[in-house]
Coordinates of C-alpha atoms in Angstrom, one line a residue:
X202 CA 63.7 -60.4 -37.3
X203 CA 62.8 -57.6 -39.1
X204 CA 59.2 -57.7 -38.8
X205 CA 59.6 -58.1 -35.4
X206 CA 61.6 -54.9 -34.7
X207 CA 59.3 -53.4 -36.4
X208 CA 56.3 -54.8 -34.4
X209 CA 58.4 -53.4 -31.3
X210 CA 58.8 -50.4 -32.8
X211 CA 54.8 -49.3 -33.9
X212 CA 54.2 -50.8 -29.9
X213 CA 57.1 -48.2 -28.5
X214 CA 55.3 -45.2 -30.9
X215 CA 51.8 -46.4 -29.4
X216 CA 53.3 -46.0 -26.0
X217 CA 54.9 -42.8 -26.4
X218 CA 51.8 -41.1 -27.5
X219 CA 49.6 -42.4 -25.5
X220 CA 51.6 -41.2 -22.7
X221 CA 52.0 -37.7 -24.6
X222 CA 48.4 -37.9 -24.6
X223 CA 47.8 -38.6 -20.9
X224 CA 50.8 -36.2 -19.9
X225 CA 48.0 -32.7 -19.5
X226 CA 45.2 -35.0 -17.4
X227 CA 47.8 -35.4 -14.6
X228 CA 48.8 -31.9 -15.0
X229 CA 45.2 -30.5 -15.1
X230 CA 44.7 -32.3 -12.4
X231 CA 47.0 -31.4 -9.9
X232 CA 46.3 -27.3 -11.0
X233 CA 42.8 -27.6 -10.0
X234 CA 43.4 -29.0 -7.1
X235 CA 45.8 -26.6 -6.3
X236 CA 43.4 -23.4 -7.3
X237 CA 40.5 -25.2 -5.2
X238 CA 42.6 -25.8 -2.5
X239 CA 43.8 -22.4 -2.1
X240 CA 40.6 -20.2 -2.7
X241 CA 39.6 -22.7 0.2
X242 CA 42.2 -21.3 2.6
X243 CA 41.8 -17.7 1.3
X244 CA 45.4 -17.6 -0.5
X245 CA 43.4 -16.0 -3.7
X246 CA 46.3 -14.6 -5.9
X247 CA 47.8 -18.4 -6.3
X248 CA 44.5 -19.6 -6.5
X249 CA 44.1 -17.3 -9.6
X250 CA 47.6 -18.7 -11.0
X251 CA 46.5 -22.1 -10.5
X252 CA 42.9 -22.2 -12.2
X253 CA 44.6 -20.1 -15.3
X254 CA 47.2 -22.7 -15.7
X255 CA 44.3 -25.4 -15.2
X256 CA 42.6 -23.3 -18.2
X257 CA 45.5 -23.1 -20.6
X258 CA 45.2 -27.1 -20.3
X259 CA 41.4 -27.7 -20.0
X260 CA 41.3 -25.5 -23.4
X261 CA 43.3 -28.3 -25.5
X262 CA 40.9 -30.7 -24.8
X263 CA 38.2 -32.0 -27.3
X264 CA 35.2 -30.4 -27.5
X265 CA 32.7 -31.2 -24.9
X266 CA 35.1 -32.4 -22.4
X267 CA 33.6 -31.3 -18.9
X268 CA 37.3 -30.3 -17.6
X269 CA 36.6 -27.0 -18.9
X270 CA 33.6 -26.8 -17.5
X271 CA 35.1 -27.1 -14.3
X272 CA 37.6 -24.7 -14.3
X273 CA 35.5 -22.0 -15.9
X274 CA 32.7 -22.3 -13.0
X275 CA 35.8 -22.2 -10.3
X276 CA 37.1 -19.0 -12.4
X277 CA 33.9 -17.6 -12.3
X278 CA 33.1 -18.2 -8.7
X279 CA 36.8 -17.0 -7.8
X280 CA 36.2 -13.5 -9.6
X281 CA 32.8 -13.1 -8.2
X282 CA 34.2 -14.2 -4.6
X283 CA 36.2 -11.1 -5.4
X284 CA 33.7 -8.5 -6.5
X285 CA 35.0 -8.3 -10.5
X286 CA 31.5 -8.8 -11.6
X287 CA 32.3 -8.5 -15.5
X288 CA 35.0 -10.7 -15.1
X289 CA 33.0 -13.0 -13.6
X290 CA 30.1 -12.7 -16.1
X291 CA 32.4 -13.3 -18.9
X292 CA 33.7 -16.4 -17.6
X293 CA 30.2 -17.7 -16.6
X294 CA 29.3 -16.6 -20.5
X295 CA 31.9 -19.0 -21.5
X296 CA 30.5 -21.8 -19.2
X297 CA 26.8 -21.2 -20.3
X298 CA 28.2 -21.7 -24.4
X299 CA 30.5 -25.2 -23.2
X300 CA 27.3 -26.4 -21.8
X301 CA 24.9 -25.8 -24.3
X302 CA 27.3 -27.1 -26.5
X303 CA 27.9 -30.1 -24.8
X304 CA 24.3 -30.7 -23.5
X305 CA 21.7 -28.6 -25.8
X306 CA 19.7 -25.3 -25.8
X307 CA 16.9 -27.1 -23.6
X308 CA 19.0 -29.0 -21.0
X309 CA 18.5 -28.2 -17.3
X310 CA 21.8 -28.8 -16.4
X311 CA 22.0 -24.9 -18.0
X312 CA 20.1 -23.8 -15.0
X313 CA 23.2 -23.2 -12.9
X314 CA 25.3 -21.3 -15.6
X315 CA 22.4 -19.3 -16.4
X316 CA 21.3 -18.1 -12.8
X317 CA 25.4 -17.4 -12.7
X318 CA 25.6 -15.2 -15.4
X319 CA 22.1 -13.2 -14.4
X320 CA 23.6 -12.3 -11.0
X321 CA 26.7 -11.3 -12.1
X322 CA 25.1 -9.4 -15.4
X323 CA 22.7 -7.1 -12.6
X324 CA 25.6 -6.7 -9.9
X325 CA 27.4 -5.5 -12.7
X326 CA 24.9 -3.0 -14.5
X327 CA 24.0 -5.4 -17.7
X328 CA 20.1 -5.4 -17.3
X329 CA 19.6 -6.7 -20.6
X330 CA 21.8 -9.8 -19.9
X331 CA 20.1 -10.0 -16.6
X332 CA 16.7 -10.1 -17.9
X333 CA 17.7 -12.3 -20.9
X334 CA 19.4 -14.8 -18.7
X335 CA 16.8 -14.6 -15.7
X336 CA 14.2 -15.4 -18.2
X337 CA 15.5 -18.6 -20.2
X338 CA 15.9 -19.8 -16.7
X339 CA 12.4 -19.3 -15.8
X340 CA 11.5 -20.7 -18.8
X341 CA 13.6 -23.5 -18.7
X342 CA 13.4 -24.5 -15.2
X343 CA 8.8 -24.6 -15.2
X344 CA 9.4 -27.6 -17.5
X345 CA 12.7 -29.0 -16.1
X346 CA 12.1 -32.3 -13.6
X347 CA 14.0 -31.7 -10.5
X348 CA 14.6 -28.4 -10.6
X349 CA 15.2 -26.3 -7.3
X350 CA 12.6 -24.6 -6.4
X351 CA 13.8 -21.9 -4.2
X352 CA 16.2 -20.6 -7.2
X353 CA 13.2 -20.0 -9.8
X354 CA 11.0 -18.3 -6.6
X355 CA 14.1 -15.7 -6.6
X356 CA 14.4 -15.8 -9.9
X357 CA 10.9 -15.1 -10.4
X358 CA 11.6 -12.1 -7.6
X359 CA 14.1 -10.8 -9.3
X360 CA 12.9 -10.6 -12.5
X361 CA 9.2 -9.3 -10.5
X362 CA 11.7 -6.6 -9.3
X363 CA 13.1 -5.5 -12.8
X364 CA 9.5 -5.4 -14.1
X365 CA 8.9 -2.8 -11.3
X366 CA 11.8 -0.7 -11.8
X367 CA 10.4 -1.2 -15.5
X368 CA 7.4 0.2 -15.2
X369 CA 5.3 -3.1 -15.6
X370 CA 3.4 -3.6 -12.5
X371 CA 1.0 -5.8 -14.4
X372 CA 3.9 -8.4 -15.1
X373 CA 5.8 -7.9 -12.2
X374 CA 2.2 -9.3 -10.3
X375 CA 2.2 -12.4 -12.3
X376 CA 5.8 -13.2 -11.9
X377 CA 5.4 -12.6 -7.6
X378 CA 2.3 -14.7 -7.6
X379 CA 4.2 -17.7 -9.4
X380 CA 7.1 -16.9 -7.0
X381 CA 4.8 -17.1 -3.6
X382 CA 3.0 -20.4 -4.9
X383 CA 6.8 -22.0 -4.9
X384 CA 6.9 -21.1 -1.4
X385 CA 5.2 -24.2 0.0
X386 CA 7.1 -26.3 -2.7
X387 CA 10.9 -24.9 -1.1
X388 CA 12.4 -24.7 1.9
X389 CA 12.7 -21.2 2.4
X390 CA 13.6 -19.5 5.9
X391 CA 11.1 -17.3 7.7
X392 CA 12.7 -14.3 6.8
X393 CA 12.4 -15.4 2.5
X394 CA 8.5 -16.0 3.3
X395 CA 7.7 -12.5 5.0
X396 CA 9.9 -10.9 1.9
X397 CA 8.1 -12.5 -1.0
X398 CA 4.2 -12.3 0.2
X399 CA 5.2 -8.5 1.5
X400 CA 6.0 -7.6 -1.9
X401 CA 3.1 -10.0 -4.0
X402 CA 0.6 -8.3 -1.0
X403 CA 2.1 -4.5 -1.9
X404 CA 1.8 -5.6 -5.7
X405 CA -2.0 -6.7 -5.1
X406 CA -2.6 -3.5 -3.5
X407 CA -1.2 -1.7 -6.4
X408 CA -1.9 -3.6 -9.4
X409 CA -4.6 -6.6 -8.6
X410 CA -6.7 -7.8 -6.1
X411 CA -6.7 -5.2 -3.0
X412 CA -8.5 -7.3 -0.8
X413 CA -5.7 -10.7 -1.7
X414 CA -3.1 -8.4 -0.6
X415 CA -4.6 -7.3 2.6
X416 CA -4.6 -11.3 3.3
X417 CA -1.1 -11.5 2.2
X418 CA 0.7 -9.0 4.3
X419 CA -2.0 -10.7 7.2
X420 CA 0.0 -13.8 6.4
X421 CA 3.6 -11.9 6.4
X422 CA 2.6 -10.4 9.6
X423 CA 1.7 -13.8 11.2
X424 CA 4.6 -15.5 10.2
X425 CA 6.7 -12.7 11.6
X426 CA 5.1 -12.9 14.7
X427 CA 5.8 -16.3 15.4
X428 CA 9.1 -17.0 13.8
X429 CA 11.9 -17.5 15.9
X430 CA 14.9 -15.9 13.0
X431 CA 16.6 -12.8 14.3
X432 CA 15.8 -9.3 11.9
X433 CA 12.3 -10.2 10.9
X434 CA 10.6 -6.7 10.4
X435 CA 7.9 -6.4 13.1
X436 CA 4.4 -7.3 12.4
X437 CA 3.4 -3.9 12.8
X438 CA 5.6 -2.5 10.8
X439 CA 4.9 -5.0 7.8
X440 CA 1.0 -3.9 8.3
X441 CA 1.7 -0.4 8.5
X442 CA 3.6 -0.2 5.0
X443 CA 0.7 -2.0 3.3
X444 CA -1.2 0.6 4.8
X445 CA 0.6 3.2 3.1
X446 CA 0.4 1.4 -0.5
X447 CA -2.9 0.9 0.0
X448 CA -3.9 4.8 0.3
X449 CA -0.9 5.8 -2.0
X450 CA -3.4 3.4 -4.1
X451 CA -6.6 4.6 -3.6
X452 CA -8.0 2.0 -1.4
X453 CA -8.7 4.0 1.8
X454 CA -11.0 1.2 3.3
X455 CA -7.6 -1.4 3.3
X456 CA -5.8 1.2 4.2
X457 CA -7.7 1.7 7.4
X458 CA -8.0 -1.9 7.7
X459 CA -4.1 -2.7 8.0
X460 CA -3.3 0.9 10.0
X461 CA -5.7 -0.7 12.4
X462 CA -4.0 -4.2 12.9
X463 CA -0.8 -2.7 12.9
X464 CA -2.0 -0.9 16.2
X465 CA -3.3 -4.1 17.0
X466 CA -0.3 -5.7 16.8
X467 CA 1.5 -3.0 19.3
X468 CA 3.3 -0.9 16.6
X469 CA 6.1 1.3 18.1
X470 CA 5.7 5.1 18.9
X471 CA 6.6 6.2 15.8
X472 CA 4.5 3.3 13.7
X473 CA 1.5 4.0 15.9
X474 CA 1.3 7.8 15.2
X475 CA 1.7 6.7 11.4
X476 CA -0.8 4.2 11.7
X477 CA -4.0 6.8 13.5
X478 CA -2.8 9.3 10.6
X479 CA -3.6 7.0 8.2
X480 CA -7.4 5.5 10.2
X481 CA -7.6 9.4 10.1
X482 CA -7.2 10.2 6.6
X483 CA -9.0 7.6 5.6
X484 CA -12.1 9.1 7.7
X485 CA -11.8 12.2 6.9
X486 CA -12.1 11.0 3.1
X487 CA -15.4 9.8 4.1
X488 CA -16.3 12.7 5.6
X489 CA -15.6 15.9 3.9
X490 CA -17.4 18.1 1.8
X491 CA -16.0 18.8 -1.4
X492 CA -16.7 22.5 -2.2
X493 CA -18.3 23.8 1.0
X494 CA -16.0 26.6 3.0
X495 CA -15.8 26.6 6.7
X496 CA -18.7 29.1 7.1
X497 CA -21.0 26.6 5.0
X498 CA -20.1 23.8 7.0
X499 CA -21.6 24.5 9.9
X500 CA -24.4 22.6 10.8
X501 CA -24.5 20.7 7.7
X502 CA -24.2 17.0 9.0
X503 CA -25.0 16.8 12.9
X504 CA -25.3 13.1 13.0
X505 CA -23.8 11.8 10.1
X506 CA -21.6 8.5 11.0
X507 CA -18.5 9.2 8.7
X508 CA -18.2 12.8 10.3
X509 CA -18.3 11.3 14.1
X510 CA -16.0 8.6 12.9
X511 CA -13.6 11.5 11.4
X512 CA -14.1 13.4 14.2
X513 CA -13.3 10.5 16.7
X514 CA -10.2 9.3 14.8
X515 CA -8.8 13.2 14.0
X516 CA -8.9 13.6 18.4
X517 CA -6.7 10.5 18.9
X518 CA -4.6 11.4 16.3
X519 CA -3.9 15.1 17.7
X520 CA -3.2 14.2 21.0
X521 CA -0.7 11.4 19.7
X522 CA 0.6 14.0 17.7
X523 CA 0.8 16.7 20.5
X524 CA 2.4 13.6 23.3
X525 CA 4.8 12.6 20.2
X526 CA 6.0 16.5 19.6
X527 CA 5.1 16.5 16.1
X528 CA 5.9 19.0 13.4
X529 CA 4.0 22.0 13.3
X530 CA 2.7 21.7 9.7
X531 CA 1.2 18.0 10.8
X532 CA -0.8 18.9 13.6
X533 CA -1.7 21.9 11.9
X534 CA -3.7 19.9 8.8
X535 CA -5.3 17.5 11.9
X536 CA -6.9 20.4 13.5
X537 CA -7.8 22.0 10.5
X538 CA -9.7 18.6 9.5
X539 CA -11.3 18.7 13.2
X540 CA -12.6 22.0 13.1
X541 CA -14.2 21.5 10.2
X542 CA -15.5 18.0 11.7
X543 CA -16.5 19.5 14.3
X544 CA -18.5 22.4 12.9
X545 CA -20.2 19.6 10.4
X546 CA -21.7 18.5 13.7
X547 CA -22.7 21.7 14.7
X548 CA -20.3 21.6 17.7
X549 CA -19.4 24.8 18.0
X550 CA -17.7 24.9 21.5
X551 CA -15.2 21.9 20.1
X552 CA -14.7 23.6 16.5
X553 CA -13.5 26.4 18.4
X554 CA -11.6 24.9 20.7
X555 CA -10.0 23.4 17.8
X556 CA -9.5 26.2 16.2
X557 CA -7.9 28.1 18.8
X558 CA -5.2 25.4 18.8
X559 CA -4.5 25.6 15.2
X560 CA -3.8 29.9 15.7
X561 CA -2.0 29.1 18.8
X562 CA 0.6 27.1 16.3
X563 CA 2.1 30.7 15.6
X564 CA 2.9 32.4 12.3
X565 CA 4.9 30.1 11.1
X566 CA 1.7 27.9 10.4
X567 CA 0.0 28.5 6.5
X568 CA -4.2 28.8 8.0
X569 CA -6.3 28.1 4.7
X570 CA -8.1 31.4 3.6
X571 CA -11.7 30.5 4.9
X572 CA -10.2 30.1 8.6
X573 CA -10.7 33.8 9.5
X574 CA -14.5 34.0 8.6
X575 CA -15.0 30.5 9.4
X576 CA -14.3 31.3 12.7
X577 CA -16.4 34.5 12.8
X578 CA -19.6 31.6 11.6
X579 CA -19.2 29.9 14.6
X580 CA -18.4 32.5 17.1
X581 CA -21.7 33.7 15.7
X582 CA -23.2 30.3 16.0
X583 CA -22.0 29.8 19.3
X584 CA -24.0 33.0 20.5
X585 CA -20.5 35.2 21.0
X586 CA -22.0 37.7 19.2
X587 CA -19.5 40.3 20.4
X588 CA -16.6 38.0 19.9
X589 CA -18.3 37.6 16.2
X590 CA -18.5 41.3 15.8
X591 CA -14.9 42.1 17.1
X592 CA -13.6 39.3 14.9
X593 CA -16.0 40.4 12.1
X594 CA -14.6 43.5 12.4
X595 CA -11.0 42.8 11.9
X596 CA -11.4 40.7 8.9
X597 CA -12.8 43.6 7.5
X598 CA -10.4 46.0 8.3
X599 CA -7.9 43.6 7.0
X600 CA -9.6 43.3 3.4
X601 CA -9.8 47.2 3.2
X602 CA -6.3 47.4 4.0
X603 CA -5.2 44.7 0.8
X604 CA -8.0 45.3 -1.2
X605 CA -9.5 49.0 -1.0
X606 CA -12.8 50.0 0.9
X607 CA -15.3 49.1 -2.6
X608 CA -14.3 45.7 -2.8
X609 CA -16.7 43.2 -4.0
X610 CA -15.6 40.8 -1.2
X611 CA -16.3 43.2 1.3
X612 CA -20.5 42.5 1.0
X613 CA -20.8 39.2 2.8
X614 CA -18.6 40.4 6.1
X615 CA -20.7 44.1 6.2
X616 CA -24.3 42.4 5.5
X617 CA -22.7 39.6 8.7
X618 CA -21.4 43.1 10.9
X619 CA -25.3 44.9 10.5
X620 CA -26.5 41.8 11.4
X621 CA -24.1 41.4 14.3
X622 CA -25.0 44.6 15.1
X623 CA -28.7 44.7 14.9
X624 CA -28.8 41.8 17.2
X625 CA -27.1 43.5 19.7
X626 CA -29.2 46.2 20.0
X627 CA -26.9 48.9 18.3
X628 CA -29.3 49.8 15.6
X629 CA -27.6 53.4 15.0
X630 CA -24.1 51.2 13.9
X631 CA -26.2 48.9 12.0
X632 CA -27.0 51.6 9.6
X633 CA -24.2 52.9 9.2
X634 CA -23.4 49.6 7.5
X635 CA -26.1 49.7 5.6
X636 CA -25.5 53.1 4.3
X637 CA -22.0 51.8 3.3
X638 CA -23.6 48.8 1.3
X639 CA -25.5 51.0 -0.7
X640 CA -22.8 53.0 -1.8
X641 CA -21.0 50.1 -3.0
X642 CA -21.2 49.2 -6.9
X643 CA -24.3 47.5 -7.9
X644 CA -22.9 44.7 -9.2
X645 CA -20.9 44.0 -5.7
X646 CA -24.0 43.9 -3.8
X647 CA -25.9 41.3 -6.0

């Protein structure tokens, strides 16, 4: 009898703590359902309650127990819903150490609780923990079977981006190309493809292979073209800011490449007028002559191909420019560059013509200092002698006026007025100006 009270007795102990031992599972249980439930339905505050009750529970169980795991992801997702990005960081810290412990360093199932804690780290300001985190996860998920392959591309862009903001073009490039050869490999919408080869063709430009990233944005702009998603950039926009990074980059040749198929492609008003400035600047590159002042220029290359091209692209660009009511200062540097064109080709009548519309701009307009006696060249070129002479004339007074009558700058506008002057037939003015050049110090006549 004895023995078999007591046999009763260790079975009743057995019971009871095996039901003491069950009691939390039902309890957990019913509190995680609860939080879920509610952040479901938008009721956040007793969702909260819910999932830190569920936690107080999930936190007795033994080590390894995936409960916790669950409840730390649905507090970290709740806090994030909510914008409290260190919060949610923390908790998602938390998740990432009850995995690894559970599953080891190298298992994929850290992917998740790894790309959780990078977002929240850079919404939050923690670059470091961004980067860190971001990069075990590329590391990580090259080698891991099965892993998603849209995450790492925007992995890979963010941490491309960081690189940038970095400094370190030269990695950020690597990082975009892995990113874009994942494109094929994902599902990613229209609007994900255009966004990743815009920025490897804008990195290509800038740090690699120019002529890759011509092809690239060529690609971006296609796929924009055809796609059917609402907010894709337009084509010619896409081709006109490759455009830009490609001068900003030194590549004037892509440059005028992609401002050309963005007019191609019916850019807007605005776009379009971006896009001839840019064909323009990139001719005019081609076409100017480094060191030679307005008066030297004229005549120098009458049938050179890069100054027609200049010249050609600077006229479409300042009537764009006039139809568009640009700013003064803009139209004043294109006719600048067409005067000077212009007077390359020994085309007087159009240099002038030009020029006339750059003084016409008012005083507001900067000229550059070899405007005034580049102007007296051609009207001298032209045959206008007595335009040359009047103009010729005022320049000088203008120098005596700043400068004092013995200037040394003086000698090239009196030895032009004699011979102004001596062509017209008044040989008594003439010398007069020579008398004057005489009397100037020796060393200004030389």
């Amino acid at each position: 009898m004895a023995r078999r009270i007591l046999r009763w007795s260790t079975m009743a102990l057995v019971f009871a703590l095996a039901a003491a031992s069950m009691a939390g599972e039902p309890d957990w249980s019913e509190r995680i359902r609860n939080g879920e439930w509610y952040f479901t339905v938008g009721r956040l505050r007793q969702a909260e309650a819910e999932l830190r009750a569920a936690l107080d529970l999930a936190n007795r169980f033994p080590p390894g127990d995936p409960r916790l795991e669950r409840t730390l992801e649905d507090l970290g997702r709740l806090s994030e819903h909510e914008g409290r990005n260190d919060e949610a960081q923390a908790t998602y810290q938390l998740l990432l150490a009850a995995v690894e412990q559970r599953a080891g360093k190298g298992s994929p199932e850290l992917l998740d609780p790894l790309a959780a804690v990078g977002r929240t780290a850079l919404r939050g300001g923690d670059v470091p923990t961004a980067r860190e985190a971001f990069e075990r996860y590329a590391a990580l998920a090259a080698s891991a079977p099965g892993a998603d392959p849209d995450a790492l591309r925007e992995v890979l862009a963010t941490l491309a981006r960081m690189d940038v903001l970095a400094g370190d073009e030269a990695k950020a490039l690597e990082r975009q190309r892995r990113a874009v050869a994942l494109l094929d490999a994902g599902t990613p919408a229209d609007a994900d493809r255009v966004a990743a080869l815009r920025t490897l063709g804008g990195l290509e430009l800038r740090a690699g292979d120019p002529a890759r990233g011509e092809r690239l944005l060529a690609r971006a702009a296609g796929i924009a073209a055809a796609s059917t998603e609402d907010d894709l950039p337009r084509p010619g926009e896409i081709l006109l800011e490759g455009a830009r990074v490609a001068r900003a980059a030194g590549h004037p040749d892509a440059a005028a490449r992609l401002a050309q198929r963005a007019l191609d492609a019916g850019a807007g008003p605005q776009a379009r007028l971006e896009a001839l400035g840019v064909l323009a600047d990139a001719a005019w590159d081609g076409a100017r002559r480094m060191g030679l002042t307005l008066p030297d220029l004229v005549g120098v290359a009458p049938a050179d191909p890069a100054v027609a091209l200049a010249r050609t692209r600077l006229e479409l660009l300042a009537a764009a420019q006039d139809e568009a009511g640009a700013p003064a200062a803009d139209r004043a540097l294109t006719l600048d560059r067409l005067v000077r064109v212009a007077a390359m080709q020994g085309d007087t009548g159009a240099a002038l013509r030009a020029l006339d519309r750059l003084r016409a701009l008012g005083d507001g307009v900067a000229l550059a200092p070899d405007v005034h006696e580049g102007r007296v060249a051609l009207l001298e070129a032209a045959g206008r002698r007595e335009e040359a002479l009047e103009a010729n004339g005022e320049l000088i007074a203008a120098i005596e006026a700043a400068k004092g009558p013995q200037d040394p700058s003086l000698v090239p506008l009196l030895q032009r007025q004699q011979r102004l002057l001596e062509a017209l037939g008044r040989k008594k003015d003439a010398r007069r100006i020579r008398k004057r050049l005489k009397k100037l110090p020796r060393h200004a006549r030389r």
